[in-house]
Structures are given as structure tokens and as C-alpha cells.
mmCIF file of C-alpha atoms and ligand atoms in Angstrom:
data_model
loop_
_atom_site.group_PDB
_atom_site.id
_atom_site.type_symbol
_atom_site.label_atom_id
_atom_site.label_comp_id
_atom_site.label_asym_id
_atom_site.label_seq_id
_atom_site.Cartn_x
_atom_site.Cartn_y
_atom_site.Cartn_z
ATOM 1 C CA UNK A 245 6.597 148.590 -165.830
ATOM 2 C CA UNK A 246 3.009 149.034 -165.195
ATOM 3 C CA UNK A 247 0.856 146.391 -164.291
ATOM 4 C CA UNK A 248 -2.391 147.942 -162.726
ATOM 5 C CA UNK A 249 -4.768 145.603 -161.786
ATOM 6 C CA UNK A 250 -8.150 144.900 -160.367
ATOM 7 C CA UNK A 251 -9.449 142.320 -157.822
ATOM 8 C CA UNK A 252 -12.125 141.009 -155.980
ATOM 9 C CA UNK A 253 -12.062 140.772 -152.482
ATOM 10 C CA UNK A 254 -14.727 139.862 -149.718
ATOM 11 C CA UNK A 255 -14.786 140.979 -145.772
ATOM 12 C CA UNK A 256 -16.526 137.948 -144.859
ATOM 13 C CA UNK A 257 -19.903 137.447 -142.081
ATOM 14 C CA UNK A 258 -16.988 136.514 -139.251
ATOM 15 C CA UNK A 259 -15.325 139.552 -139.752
ATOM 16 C CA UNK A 260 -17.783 141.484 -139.998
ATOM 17 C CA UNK A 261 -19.803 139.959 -136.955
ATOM 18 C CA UNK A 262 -15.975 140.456 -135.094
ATOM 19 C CA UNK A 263 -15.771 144.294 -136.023
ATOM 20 C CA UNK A 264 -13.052 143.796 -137.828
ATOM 21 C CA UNK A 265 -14.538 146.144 -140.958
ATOM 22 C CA UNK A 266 -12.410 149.318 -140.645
ATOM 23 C CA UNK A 267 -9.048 147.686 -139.431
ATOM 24 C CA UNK A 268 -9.103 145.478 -142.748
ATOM 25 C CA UNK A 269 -10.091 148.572 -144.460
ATOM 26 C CA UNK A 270 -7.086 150.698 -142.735
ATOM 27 C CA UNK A 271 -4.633 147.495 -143.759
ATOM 28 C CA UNK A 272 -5.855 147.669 -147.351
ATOM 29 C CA UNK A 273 -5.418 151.598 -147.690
ATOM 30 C CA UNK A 274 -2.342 151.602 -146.026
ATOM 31 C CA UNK A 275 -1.060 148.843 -148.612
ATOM 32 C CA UNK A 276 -1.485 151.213 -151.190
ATOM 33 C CA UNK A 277 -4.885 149.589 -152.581
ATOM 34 C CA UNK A 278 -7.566 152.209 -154.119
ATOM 35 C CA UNK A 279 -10.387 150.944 -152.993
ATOM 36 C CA UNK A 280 -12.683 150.934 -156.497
ATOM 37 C CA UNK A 281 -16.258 150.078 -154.689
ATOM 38 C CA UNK A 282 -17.034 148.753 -151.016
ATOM 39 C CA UNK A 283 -20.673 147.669 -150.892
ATOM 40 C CA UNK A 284 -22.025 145.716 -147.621
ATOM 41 C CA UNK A 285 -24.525 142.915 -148.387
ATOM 42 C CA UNK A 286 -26.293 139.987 -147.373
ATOM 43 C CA UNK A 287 -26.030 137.276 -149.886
ATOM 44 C CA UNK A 288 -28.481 134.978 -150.294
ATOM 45 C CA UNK A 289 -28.074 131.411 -151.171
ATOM 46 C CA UNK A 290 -27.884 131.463 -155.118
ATOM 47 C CA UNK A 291 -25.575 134.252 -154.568
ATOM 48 C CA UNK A 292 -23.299 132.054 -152.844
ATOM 49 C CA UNK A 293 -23.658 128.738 -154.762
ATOM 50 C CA UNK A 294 -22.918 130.671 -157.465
ATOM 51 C CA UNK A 295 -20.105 132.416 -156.410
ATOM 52 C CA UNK A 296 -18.621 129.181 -154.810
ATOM 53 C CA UNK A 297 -19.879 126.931 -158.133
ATOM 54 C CA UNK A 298 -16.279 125.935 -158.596
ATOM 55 C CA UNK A 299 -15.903 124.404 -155.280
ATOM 56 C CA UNK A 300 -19.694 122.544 -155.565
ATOM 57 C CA UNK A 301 -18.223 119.331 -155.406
ATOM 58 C CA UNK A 302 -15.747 119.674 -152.694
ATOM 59 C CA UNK A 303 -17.144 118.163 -149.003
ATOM 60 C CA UNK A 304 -17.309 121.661 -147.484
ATOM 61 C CA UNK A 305 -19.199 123.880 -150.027
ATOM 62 C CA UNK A 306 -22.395 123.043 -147.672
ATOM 63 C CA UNK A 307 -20.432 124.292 -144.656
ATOM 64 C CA UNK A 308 -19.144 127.342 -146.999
ATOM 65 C CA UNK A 309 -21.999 128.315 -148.789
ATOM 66 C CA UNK A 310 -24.544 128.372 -145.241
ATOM 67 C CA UNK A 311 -21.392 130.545 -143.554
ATOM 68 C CA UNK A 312 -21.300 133.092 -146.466
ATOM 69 C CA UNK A 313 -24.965 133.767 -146.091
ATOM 70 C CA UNK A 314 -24.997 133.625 -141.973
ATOM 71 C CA UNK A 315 -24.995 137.288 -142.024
ATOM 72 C CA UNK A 316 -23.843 140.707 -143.466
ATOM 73 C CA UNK A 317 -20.388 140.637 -145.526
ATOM 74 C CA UNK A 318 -18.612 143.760 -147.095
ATOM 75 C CA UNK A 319 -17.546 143.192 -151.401
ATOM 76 C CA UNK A 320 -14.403 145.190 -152.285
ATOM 77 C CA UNK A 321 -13.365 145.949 -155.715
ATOM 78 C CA UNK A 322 -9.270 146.683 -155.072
ATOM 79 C CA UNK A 323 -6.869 148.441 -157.497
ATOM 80 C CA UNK A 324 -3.479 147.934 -157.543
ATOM 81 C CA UNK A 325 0.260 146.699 -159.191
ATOM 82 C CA UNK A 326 -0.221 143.254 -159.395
ATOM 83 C CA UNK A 327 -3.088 143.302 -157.177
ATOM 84 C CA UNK A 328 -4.622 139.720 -157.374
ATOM 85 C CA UNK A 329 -1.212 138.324 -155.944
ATOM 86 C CA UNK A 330 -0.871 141.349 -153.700
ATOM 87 C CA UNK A 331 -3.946 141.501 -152.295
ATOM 88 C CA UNK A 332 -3.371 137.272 -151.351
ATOM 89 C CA UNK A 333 -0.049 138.075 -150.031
ATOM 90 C CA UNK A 334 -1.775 140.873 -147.920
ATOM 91 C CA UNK A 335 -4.497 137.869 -146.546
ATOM 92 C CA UNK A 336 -2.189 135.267 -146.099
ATOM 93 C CA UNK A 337 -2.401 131.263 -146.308
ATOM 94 C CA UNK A 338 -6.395 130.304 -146.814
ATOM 95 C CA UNK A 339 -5.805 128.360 -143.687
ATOM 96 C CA UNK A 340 -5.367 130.840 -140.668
ATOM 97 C CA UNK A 341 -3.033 128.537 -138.528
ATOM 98 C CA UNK A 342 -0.468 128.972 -141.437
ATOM 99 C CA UNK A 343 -0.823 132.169 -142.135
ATOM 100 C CA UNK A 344 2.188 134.619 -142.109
ATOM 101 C CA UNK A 345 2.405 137.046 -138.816
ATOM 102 C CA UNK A 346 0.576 139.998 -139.728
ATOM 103 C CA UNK A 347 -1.476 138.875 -142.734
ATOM 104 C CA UNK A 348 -5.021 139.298 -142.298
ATOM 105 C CA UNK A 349 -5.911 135.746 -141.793
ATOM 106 C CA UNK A 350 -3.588 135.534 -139.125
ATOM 107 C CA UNK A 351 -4.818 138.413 -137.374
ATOM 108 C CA UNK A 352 -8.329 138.269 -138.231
ATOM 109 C CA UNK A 353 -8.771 134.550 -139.109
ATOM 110 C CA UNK A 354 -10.241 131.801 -136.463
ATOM 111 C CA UNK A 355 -10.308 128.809 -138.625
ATOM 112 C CA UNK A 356 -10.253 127.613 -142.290
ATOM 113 C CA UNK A 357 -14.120 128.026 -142.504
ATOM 114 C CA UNK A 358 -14.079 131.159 -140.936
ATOM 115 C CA UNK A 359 -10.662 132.848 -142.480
ATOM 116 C CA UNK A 360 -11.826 136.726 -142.646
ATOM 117 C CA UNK A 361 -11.406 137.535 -146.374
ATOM 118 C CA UNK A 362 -11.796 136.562 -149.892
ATOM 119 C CA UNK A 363 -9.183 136.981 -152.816
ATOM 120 C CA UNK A 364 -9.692 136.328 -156.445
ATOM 121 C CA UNK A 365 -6.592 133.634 -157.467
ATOM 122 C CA UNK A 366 -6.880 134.881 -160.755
ATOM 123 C CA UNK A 367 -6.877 137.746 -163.244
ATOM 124 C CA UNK A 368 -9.363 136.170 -165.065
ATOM 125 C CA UNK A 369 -11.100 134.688 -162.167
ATOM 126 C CA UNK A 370 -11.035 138.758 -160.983
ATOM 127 C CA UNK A 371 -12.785 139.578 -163.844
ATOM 128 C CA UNK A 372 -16.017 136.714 -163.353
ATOM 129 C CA UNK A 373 -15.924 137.764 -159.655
ATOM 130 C CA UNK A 374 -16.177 141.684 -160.228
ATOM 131 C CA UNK A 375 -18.589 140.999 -162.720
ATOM 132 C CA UNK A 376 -20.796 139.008 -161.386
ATOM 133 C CA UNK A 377 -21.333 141.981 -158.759
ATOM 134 C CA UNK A 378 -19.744 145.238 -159.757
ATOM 135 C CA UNK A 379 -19.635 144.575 -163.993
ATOM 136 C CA UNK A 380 -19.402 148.362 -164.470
ATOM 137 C CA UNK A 381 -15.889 147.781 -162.798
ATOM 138 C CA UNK A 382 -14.427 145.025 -164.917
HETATM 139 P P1 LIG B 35 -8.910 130.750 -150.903
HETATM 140 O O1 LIG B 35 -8.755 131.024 -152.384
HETATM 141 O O2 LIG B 35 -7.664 131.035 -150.134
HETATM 142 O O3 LIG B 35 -10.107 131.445 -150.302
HETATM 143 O O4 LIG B 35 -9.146 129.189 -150.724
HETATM 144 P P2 LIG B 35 -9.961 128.094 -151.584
HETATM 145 O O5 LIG B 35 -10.337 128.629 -152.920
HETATM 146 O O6 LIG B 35 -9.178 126.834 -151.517
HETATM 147 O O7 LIG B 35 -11.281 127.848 -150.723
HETATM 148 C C1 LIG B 35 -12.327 128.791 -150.738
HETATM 149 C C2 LIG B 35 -12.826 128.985 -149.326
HETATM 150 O O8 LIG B 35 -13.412 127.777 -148.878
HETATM 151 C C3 LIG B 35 -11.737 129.284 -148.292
HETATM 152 O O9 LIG B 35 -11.436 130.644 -148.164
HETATM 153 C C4 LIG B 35 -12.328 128.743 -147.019
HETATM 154 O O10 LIG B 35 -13.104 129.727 -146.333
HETATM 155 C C5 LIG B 35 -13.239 127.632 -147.492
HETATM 156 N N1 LIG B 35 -12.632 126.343 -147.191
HETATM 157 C C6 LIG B 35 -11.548 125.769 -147.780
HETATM 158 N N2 LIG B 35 -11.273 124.575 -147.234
HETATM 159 C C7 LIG B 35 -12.220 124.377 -146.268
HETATM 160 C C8 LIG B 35 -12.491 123.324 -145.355
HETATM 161 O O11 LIG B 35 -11.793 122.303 -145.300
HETATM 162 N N3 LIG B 35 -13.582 123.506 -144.535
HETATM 163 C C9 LIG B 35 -14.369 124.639 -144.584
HETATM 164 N N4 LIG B 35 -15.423 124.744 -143.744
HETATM 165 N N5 LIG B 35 -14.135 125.636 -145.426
HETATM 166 C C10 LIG B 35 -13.080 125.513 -146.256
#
């Protein structure tokens, strides 16, 4: 059975500051993720409020939303089977320290704030987060 999906993904400012671009990239090709759009930006601060509007009431989103726009990130649009939950299994746990050996968090990762990529947890969360950047792709 066929179940080709798309998701939204984020290289975020620490990895990107860390030059950890292309050995994310290599781990997502070599995954077997076609890599739909890669466009590097820097958002600004509605960007990231609204991106993060979910979490606006959660004590960090200050600490989130001012590290999302600290400097340059890289958006992915990623195709795969099942790829919301393989693309999450691919980052690991949001939280570095528990992170699975070789998942990108736990190679990439320093902290919770500062945890390398983003991963839609949805299919229909996917679909508001490619949209909101890439709605062509959706
Ligand atoms: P994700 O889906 O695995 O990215 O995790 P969540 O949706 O729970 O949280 C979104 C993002 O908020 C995470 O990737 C973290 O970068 C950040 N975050 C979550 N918890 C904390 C926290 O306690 N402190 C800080 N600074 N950031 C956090």
C-alpha cells in the first residue's frame, strides 16, 4: 500500500549557525526523502508567532519565537511513505538528551530550545505548515 506523503520540516538558526546544513541534508536523502523545496530564510517575528501560535501560551514561546528569528534557518518541504512519522522518527525525541543514537537531535541537538530541526506532528498540521510557506506544494 501506498501512502505518499508530504511534510514540513525546518533546519533551524542553531544548525544552521553549527554548519550542520548539508549533513542533515545528506541524512534526509539518504532516508529516501525527495526533497520537494529547500528555501533558506530569515523569519521575522510574525513569521514565527505565527508559526508557533499553537504554543502562544506555553512559558517558552518567548524563548522560542526570539531563537527562531536569531538568524538564518533552511524550510524543507519532504516527500515520502508515511513521511510526517518518518521524518520525526528520523529527528528523534524533541528533547535532545532523549533522543535515540543517531537521530538528528541527538547528533545535531544541544538542548530542548536549541534541538536542530522541525517536524510537522500532523498530516493536517503538514498541510497549514506547507501552506503557510510553500502553498503551491500542499
Ligand atoms: P516538537 O514537535 O518535537 O518540535 O516539539 P513541541 O511541539 O512540543 O515544541 C515545539 C518546539 O518548542 C520544540 O521543538 C522546542 O524547540 C521548543 N520547546 C519545547 N519545550 C521547550 C522548553 O521547555 N524550552 C524551550 N526553550 N523550548 C522548548
Amino acid at each position: 500500500m501506498h501512502n505518499l506523503e508530504r511534510t514540513f520540516a525546518i533546519i533551524k538558526p542553531d544548525a544552521v549557525l553549527a554548519d550542520y546544513s548539508d549533513d542533515i541534508l545528506n541524512m534526509i536523502e539518504e532516508n529516501g526523502f525527495d526533497i520537494l523545496a529547500v528555501r533558506p530564510h530569515h523569519w521575522t517575528r510574525e513569521q514565527a508567532e505565527q508559526f508557533y501560535a499553537i504554543h502562544k501560551n506555553r512559558p517558552f514561546f518567548g524563548e522560542l519565537v526570539d531563537f527562531m528569528i536569531s538568524g538564518p534557518l533552511v524550510m524543507l518541504v519532504l516527500e515520502k511513505e508515511n513521511a510526517v512519522a518518518a521524518w520525526r522518527d528520523l529527528m528523534g525525541a524533541t528533547n535532545p538528551d532523549e533522543a535515540a543514537a543517531g537521530t538528528i537531535r541527538n547528533l545535531y541537538g544541544a538542548n530542548i530550545g536549541h534541538n536542530a530541526t522541525h517536524g510537522s506532528d500532523s498530516l493536517e498540521n503538514a498541510k497549514i505548515e506547507i501552506g503557510q510557506f510553500f502553498p503551491e506544494l500542499v
